[in-house]
Coordinates of C-alpha atoms in Angstrom, one line a residue:
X76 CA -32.7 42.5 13.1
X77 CA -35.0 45.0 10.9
X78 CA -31.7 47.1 10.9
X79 CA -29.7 44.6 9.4
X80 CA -32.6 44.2 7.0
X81 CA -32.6 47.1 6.5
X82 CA -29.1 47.8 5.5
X83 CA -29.0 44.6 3.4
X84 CA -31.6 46.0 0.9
X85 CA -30.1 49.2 0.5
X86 CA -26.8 47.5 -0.5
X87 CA -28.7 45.3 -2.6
X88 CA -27.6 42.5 -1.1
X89 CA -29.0 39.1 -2.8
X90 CA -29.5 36.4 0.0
X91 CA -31.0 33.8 -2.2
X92 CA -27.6 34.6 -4.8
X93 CA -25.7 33.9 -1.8
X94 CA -27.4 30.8 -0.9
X95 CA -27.3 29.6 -4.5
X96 CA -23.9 29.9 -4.9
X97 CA -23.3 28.0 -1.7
X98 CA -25.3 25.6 -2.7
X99 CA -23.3 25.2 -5.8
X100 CA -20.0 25.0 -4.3
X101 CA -20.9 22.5 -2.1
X102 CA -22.6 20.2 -4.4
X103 CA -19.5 20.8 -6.7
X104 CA -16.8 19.8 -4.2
X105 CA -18.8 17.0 -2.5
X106 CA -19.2 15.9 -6.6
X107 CA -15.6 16.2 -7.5
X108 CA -14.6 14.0 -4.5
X109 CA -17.2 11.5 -5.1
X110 CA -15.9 11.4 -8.5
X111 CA -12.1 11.5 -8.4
X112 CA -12.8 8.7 -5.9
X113 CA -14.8 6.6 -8.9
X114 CA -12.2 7.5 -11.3
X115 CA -9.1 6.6 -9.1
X116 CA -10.8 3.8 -8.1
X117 CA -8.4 0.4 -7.4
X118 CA -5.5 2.8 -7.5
X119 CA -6.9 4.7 -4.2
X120 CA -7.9 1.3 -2.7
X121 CA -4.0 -0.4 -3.7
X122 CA -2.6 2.9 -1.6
X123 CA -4.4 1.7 1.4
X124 CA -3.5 -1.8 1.4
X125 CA 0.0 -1.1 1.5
X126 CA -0.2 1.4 4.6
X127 CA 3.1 1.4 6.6
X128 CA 4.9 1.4 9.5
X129 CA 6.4 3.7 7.6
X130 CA 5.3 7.8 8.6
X131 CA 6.8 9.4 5.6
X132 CA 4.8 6.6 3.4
X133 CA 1.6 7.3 5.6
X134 CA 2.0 11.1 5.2
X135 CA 2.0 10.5 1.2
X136 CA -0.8 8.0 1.6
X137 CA -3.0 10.7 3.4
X138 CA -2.0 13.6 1.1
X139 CA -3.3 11.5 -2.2
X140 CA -6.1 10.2 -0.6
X141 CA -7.7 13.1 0.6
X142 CA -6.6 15.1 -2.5
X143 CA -8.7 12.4 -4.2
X144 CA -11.6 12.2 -1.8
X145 CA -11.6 16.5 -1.5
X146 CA -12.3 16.1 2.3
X147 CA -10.4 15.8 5.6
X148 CA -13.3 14.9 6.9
X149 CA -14.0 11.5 4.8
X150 CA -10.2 10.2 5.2
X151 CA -10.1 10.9 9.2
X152 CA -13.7 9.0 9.2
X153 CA -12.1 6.0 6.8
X154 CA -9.1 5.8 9.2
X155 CA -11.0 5.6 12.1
X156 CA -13.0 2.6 10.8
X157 CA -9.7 0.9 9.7
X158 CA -8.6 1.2 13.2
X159 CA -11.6 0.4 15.2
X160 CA -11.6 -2.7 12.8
X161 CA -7.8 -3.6 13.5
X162 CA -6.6 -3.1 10.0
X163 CA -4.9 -0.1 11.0
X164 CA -2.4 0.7 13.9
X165 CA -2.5 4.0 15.7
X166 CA 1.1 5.0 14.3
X167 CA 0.1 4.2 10.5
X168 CA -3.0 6.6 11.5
X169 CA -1.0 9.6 12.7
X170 CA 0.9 9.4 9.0
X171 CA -1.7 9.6 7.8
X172 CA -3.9 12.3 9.7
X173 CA -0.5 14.5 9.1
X174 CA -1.2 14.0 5.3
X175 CA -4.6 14.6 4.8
X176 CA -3.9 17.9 6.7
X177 CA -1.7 18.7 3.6
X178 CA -4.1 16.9 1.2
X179 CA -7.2 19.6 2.0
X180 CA -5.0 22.3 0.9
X181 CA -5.0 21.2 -2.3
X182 CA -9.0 22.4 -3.0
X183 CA -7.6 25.8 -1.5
X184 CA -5.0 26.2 -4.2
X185 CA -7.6 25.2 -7.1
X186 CA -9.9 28.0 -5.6
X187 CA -6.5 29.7 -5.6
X188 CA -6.3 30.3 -9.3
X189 CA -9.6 31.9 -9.6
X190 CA -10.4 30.0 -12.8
X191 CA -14.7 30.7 -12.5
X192 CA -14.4 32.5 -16.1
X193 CA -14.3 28.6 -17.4
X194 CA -17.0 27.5 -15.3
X195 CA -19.9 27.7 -17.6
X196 CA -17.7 26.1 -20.7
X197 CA -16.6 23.3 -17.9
X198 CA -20.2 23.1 -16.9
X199 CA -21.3 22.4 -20.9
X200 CA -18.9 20.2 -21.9
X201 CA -19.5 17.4 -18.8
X202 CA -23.6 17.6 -19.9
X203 CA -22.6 17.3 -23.6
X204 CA -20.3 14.3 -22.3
X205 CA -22.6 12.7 -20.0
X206 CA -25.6 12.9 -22.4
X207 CA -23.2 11.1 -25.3
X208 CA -21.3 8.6 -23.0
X209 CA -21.7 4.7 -23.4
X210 CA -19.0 4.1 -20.9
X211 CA -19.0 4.4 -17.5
X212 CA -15.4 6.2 -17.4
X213 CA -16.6 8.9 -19.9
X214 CA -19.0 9.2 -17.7
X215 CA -17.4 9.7 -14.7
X216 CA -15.2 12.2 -16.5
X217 CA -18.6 14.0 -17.7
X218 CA -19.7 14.4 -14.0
X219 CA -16.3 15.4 -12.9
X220 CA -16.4 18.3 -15.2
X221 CA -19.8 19.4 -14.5
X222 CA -18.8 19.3 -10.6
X223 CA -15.7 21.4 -11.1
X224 CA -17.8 23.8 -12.9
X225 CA -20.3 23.9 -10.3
X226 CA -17.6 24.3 -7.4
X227 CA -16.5 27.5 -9.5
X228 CA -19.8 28.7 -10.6
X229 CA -21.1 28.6 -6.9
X230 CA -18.1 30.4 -5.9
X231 CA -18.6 33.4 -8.5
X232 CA -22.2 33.3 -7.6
X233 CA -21.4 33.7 -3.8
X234 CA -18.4 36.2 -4.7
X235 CA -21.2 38.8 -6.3
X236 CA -23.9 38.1 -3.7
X237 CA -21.4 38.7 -0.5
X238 CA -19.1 41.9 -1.9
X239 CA -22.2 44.4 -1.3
X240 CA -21.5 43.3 2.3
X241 CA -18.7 45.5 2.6
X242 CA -20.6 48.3 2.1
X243 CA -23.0 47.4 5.4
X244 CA -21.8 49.2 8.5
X245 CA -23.3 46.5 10.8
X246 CA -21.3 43.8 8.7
X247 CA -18.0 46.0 9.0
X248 CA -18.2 46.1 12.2
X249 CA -18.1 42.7 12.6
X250 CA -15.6 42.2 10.5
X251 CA -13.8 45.1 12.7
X252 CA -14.8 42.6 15.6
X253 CA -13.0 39.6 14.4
X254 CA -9.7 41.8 12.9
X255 CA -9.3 43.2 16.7
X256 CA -10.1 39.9 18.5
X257 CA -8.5 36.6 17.2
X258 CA -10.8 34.0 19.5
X259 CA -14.1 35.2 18.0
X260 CA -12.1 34.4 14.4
X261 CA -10.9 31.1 15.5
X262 CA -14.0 30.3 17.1
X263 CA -15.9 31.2 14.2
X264 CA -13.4 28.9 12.0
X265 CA -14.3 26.2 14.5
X266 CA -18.3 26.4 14.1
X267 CA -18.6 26.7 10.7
X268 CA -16.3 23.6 10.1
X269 CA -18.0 21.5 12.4
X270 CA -21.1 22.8 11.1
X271 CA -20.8 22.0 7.5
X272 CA -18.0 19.3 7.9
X273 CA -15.7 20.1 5.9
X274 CA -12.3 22.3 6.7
X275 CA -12.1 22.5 2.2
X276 CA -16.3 24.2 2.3
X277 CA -15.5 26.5 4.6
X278 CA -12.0 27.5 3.8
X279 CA -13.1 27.6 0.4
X280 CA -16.1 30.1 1.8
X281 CA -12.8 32.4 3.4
X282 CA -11.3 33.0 0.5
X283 CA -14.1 34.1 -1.1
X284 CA -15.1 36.4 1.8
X285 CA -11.3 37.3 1.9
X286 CA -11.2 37.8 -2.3
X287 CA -14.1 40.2 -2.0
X288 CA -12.2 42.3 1.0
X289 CA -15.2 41.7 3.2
X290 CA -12.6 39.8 5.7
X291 CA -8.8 41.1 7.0
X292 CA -5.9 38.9 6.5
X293 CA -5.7 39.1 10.6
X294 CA -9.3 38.0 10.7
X295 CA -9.2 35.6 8.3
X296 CA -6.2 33.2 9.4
X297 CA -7.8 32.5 12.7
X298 CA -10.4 31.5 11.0
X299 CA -8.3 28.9 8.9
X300 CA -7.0 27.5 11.9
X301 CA -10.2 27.2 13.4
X302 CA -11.0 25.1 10.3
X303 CA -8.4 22.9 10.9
X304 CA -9.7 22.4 14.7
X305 CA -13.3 21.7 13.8
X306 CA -12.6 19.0 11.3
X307 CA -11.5 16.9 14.2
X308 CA -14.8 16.5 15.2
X309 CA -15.3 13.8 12.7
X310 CA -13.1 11.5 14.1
X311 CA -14.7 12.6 18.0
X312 CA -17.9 11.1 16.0
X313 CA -16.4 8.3 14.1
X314 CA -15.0 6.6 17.4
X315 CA -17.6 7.0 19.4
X316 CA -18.8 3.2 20.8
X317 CA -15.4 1.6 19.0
X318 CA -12.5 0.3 20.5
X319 CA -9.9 1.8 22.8
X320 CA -7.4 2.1 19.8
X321 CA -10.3 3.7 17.8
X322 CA -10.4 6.2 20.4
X323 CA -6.5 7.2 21.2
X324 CA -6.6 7.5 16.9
X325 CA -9.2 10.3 17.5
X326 CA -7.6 11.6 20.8
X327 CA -3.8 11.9 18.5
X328 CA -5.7 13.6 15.7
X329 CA -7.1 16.3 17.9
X330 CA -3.7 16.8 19.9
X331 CA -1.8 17.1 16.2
X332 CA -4.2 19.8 14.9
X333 CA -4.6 21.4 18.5
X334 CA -1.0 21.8 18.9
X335 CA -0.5 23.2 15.1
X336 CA -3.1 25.6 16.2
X337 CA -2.1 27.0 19.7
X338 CA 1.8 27.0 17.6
X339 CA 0.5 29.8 15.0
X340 CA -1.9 31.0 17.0
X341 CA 1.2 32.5 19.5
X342 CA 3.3 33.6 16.9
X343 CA 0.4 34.9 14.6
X344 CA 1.7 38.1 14.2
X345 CA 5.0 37.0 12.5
X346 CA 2.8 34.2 10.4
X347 CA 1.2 37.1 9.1
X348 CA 3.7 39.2 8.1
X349 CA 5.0 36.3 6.8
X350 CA 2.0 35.7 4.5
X351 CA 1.7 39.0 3.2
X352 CA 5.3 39.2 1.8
X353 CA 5.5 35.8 0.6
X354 CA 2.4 36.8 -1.5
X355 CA 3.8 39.8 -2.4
X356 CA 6.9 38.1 -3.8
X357 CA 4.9 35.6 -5.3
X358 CA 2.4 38.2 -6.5
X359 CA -0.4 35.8 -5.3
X360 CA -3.9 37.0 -5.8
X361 CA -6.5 37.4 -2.8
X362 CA -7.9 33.6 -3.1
X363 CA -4.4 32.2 -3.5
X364 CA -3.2 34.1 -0.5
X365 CA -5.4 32.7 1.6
X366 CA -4.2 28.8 0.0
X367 CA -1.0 29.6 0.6
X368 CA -1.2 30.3 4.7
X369 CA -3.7 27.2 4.5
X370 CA -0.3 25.5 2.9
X371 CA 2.0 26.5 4.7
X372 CA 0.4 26.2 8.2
X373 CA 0.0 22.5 7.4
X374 CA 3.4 21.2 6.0
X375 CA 5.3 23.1 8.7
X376 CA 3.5 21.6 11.3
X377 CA 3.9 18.2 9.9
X378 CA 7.4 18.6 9.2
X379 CA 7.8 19.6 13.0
X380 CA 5.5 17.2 14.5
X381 CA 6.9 14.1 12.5
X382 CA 10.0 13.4 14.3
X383 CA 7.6 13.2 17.0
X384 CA 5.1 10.2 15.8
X385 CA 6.0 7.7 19.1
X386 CA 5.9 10.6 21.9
X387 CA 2.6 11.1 20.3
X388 CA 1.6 7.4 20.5
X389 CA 2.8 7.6 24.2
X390 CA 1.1 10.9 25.1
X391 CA -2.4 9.3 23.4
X392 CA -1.6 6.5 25.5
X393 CA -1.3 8.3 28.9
X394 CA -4.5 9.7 28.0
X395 CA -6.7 6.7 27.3
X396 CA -5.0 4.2 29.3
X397 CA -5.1 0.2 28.4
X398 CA -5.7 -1.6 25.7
X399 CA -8.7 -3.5 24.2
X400 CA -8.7 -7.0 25.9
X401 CA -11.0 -8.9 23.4
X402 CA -9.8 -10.1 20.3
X403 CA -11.3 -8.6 17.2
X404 CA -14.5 -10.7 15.7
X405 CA -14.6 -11.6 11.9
X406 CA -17.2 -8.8 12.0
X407 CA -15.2 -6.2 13.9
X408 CA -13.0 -6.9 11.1
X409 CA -15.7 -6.1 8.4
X410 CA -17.3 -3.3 10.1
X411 CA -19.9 -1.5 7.6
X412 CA -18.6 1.9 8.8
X413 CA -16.1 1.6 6.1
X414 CA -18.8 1.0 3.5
X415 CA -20.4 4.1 3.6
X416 CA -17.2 5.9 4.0
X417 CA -15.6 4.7 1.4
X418 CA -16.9 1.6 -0.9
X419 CA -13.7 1.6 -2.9
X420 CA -12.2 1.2 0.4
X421 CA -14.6 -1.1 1.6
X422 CA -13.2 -3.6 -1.4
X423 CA -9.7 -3.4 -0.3
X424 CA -10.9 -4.9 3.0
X425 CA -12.6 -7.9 1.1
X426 CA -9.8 -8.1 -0.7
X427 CA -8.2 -8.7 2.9
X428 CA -10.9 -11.1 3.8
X429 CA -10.7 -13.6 0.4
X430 CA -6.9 -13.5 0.8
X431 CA -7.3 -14.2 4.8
X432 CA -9.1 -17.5 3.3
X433 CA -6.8 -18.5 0.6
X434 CA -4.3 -18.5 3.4
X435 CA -6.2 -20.6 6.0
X436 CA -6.6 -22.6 2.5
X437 CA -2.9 -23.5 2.5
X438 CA -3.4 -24.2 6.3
X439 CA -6.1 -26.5 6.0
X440 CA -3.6 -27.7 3.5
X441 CA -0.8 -28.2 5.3
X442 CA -2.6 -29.8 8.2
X443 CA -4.2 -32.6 6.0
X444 CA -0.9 -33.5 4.3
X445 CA 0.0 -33.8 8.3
X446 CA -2.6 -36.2 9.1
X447 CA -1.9 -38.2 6.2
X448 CA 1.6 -38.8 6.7
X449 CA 1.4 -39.0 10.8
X450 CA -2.2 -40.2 11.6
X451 CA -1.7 -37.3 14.3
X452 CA -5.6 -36.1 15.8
X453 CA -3.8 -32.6 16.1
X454 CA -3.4 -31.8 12.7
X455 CA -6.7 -33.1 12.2
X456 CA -8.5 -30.6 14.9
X457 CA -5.7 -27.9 13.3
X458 CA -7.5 -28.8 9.9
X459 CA -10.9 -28.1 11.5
X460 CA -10.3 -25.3 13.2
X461 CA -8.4 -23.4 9.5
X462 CA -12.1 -24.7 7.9
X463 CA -14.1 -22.9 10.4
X464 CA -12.2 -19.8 9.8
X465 CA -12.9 -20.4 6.3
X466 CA -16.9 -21.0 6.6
X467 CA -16.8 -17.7 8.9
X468 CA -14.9 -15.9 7.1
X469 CA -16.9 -17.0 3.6
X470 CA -20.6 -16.2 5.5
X471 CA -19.3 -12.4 7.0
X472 CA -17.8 -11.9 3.5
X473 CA -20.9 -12.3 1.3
X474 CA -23.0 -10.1 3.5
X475 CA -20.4 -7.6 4.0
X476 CA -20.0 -7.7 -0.7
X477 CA -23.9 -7.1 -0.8
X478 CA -23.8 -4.6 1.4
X479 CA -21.1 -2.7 -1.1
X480 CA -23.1 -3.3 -4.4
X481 CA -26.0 -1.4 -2.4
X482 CA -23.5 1.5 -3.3
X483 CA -22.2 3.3 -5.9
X484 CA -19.2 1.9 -8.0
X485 CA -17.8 2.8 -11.2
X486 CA -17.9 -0.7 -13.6
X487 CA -14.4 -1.5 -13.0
X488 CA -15.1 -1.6 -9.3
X489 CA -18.7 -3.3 -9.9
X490 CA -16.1 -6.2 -11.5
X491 CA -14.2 -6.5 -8.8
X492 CA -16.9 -6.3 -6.2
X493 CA -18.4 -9.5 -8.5
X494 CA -15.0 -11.5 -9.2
X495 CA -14.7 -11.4 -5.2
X496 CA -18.5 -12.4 -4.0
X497 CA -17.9 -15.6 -6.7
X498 CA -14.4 -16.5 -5.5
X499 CA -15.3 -16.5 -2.1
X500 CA -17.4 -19.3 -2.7
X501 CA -15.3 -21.4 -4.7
X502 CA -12.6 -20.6 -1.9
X503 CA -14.6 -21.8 0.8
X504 CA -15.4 -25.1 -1.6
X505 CA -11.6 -25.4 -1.5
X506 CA -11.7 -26.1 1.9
X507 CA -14.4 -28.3 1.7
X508 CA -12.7 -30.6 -0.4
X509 CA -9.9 -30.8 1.3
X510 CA -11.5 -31.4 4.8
X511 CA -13.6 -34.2 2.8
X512 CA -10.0 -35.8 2.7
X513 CA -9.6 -35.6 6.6
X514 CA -12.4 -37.4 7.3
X515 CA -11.4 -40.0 4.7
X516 CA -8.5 -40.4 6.6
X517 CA -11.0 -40.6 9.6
X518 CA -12.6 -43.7 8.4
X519 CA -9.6 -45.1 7.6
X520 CA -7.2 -45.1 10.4
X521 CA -10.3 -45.9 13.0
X522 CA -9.8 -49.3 11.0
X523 CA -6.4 -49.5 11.3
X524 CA -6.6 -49.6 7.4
X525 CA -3.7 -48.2 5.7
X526 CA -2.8 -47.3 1.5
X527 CA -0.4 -49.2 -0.5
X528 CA 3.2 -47.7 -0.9
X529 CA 2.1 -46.9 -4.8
X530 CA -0.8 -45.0 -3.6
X531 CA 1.1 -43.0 -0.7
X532 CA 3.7 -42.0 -4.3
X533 CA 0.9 -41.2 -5.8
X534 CA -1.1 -39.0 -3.1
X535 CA 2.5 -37.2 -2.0
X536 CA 3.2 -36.5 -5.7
X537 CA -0.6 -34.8 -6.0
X538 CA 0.1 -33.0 -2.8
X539 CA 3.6 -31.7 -4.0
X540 CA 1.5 -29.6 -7.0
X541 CA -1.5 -28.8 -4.6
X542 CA 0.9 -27.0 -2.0
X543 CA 2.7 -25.1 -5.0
X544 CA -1.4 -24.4 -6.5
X545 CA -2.6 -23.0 -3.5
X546 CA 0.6 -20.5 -2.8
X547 CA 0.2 -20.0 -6.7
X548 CA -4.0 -19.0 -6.3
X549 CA -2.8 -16.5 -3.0
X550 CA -0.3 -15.0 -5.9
X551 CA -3.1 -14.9 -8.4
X552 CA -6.0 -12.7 -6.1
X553 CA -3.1 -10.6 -4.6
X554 CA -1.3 -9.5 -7.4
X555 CA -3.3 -10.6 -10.9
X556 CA -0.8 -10.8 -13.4
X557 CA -1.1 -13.4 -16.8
X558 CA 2.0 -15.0 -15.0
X559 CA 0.5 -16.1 -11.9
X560 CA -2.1 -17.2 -14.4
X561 CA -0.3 -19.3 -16.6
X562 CA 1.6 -20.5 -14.0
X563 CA -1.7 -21.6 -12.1
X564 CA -3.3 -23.2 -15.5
X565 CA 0.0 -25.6 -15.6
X566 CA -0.1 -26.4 -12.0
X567 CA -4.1 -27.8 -12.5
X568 CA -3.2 -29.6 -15.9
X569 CA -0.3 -30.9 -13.9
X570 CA -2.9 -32.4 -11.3
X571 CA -5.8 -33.5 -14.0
X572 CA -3.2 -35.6 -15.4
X573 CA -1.4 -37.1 -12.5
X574 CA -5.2 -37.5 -10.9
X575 CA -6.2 -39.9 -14.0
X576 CA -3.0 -41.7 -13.5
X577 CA -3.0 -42.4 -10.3
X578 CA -7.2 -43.5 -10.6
X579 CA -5.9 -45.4 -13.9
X580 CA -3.0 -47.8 -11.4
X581 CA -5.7 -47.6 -9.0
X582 CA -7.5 -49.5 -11.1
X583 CA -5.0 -52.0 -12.1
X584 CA -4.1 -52.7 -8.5
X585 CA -8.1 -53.9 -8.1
X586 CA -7.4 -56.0 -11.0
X587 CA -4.1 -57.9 -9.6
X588 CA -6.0 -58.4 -6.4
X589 CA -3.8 -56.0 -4.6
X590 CA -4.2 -56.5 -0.8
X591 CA -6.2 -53.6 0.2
X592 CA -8.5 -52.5 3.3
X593 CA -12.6 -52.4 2.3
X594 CA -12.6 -48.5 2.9
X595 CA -9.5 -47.9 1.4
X596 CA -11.1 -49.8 -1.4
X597 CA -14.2 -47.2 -1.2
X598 CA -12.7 -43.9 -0.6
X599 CA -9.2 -44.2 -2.6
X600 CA -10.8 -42.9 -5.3
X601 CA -13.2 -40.1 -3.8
X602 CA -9.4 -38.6 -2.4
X603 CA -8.0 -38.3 -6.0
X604 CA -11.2 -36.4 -6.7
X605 CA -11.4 -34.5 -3.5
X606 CA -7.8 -33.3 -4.8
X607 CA -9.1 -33.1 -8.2
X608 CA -11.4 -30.4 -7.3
X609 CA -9.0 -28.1 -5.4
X610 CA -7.3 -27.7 -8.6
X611 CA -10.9 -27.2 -10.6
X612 CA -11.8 -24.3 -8.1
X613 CA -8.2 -23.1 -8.0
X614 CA -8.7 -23.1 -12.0
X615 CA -12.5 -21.2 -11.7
X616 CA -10.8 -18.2 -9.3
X617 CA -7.7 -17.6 -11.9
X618 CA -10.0 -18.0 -15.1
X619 CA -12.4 -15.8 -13.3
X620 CA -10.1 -12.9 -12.9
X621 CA -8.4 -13.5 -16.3
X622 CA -11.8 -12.9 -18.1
X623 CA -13.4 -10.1 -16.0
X624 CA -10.5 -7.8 -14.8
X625 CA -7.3 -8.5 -17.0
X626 CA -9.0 -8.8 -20.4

């Protein structure tokens, strides 16, 4: 050890240069994800809603998503979560696990183009921006710009504190070590990954080591793969105590980079040579050689392994036998592992949950028109059982939107976040009212009472606008548009109007004596309203999002 001290002051090497400059670089690519992810915002959290079947569209998902997030590592976490909470399958996962392989590579090629002489003017102009910004997208902009500079800065920094190290026999020899032997490389790649926990960090770290010919080409592409191997220890992590399906997703991601691995690994002589005169061709520098194995190890084993997504599945399947024999809880659904993952995420999944309600809505819906027309006790209990969805599904929901404001969003986000914790509520009021009408109906038909032949016109015509309302406010929080809006506004002037006619002949049937039950008598009037106020709430949710996110 006093050896190696030795040696290290008379090269003049600069431990706390090094240490700064890692510092840096992982501040500025943990800062840049965080950011990009702000700045993408609902565009990142509209890819993951519309996850597919589809392995080519899960490939694409993964590739912008961890391009955008700058870590392997957060995506294979975020996936996990989706499937341990059921809003993922295991083949939409292995799309995307294929993709965010590809996606990582994309910090590699940035470090690539060895652009650190811009750091400092990068570095500048985000803290001139961020001191002048009254907007929280400027702002976002400001930080992104001081991160990149950072990521850059810390590399230069690193870059000047680790190239005396060439010039320390003990460090050449180690570096002799790894060129000879390819498991201490891989092994290494494997450590430091699962170490700091991130493949991007510690590639990012290899090309500098490589840049500054410290490191081999032979030593350092082990080392690359190893990286690739010790990222999957994120998703060992993030299924630990989930589900069965949580844990074949983590079991298939390990397989896929394990087999990429063991694949170059046996034919890394020819990868090599097949490196170096691509680069040569290319005339790629140091940094971007290093990128470019990164790339290309990735996409070809993607492109071999893809054809291969359902022997995958059934390989993960032989492994971890069975599947999970309880169904999913409203809060399995919302699991808070997703939250701290990803917040933007986390919305989509609300997003999920309020739409999950608008559609037990129309089922509450079409279970009272059922009871009305038949009498029938089962659509009444069917009515019941769509509201306590609804009251569940309302009560899991507003804990699950506190627990994302606790985090950081960017204000469009923050919006969002506030449209859906106020829309929930006048969802789950939706319900109310309409179950209100059931046990109307209760009362009623325990008397044997029944409504005149004007009122049943009147109540179908109400109900033919309420079942076109109710499809139209699903339209309206799933795809906001000023159509769905419009269309919405004309539906509740539609039932304001027929409401007050049907209360006004109402009326005029008290006033000819009309033969009429006592309760129907009593309650006629509090169904019109009941009605009345689905279309009011409807009305609240659409004006809502018209004034907060579409202005």
């Amino acid at each position: 050890m006093a050896d190696i001290i030795s040696q290290a002051q008379t090269v003049g090497f600069d431990f706390l240069i090094v240490m700064s400059g890692l510092g840096l670089f992982l501040f500025g690519i943990n800062t840049v994800g965080e950011q990009l992810k702000n700045i993408a915002g609902n565009r990142m959290k509209s890819l993951i809603d519309r996850y597919t079947t589809n392995p080519i569209k899960g490939i694409f998902v993964g590739i912008i998503v961890t391009a955008l997030m700058q870590s392997s590592s957060a995506t294979t976490a975020l996936v996990i979560s989706l499937v341990r909470s059921g809003l993922m399958s295991l083949g939409q996962a292995i799309g995307i696990f294929m993709g965010s392989n590809i996606g990582t590579t994309v910090t590699a090629i940035l470090i690539g183009f060895n652009i650190s002489r811009i750091a400092p003017y990068a570095i500048v102009i985000g803290a001139f921006m961020e001191l002048f910004a009254k907007r929280q997208k400027t702002l976002n902009y400001a930080r992104l710009l001081i991160a990149f500079g950072a990521l850059f800065f810390g590399l230069s920094l690193m870059g000047d504190g680790l190239k005396v190290l060439a010039d320390m026999p003990v460090f050449t020899q180690f570096a002799t070590t790894l060129s000879t032997n390819k498991l201490y490389s891989l092994l290494l790649g494997i450590f430091m990954t699962m170490l700091i926990q991130s493949s991007s960090a510690t590639i990012g770290i290899l090309q500098t080591l490589y840049g500054q010919g410290i490191l081999t080409l032979n030593a350092s592409i082990p080392i690359l793969f190893g990286a690739n191997i010790g990222t999957t220890i994120t998703a060992v992590l993030s299924s630990i105590g989930g589900t069965k399906e949580s844990k074949k997703t983590a079991v298939a991601h390990i397989s896929f980079n394990l087999f990429g691995t063991l694949l170059f690994m046996l034919s890394l002589p020819y990868f090599t040579k097949l490196v170096q005169i691509g680069s040569a061709y290319l005339g790629l520098n140091k940094l971007m050689e290093i990128a470019f194995a990164h790339f290309i190890f990735n996409v070809t084993t993607t492109l071999l392994l893809v054809p291969f997504i359902k022997q995958i599945e059934s390989f993960v399947n032989l492994i971890i036998k069975g599947e999970d024999q309880r169904e999913l809880s409203v809060e399995t659904v919302f699991e808070k592992s997703i939250i701290h993952e990803s917040p933007v995420m986390a919305l989509g999944v609300a997003l999920s949950g309020t739409l999950e309600m608008a559609e037990n809505c129309k089922g509450i819906f079409k279970e009272t028109r059922c009871y009305i027309n038949t009498g029938s006790r089962e659509c009444a209990k069917a009515a019941q059982k769509h509201e306590d969805l609804v009251n569940e599904l309302n009560r899991v929901l507003s804990g699950y939107l506190v627990d994302i404001s606790g985090h950081t969003l960017n204000e469009d986000n923050t919006v969002y976040l506030n449209f859906l914790i106020y829309s929930i509520k006048d969802i789950e009021r939706i319900g109310d009212h309409l179950l209100n009408i059931v046990t109307h109906f209760d009362s009623i038909y325990e008397q044997n009472e029944t409504i005149s032949d004007e009122g049943v016109l009147e109540l179908e015509a109400l109900m033919n606008i309420i079942e076109m309302l109710l499809d139209e406010l699903y339209l309206v929080i799933e795809s906001p548009s000023h159509y769905h809006i419009d269309r919405l506004y004309k539906m509740e002037d539609d039932i304001n109007r027929l409401e007050k006619q049907a209360r006004k002949a109402f009326i005029e049937r008290l006033k000819e004596r009309v033969p009429m039950g006592p309760l129907v008598m009593a309650l006629y009037v509090d169904i019109l309203s009941d009605f009345e106020r689905v279309g009011d709430y409807s009305f609240n949710v659409a004006s809502r999002l018209k004034e907060t996110i579409l202005n």
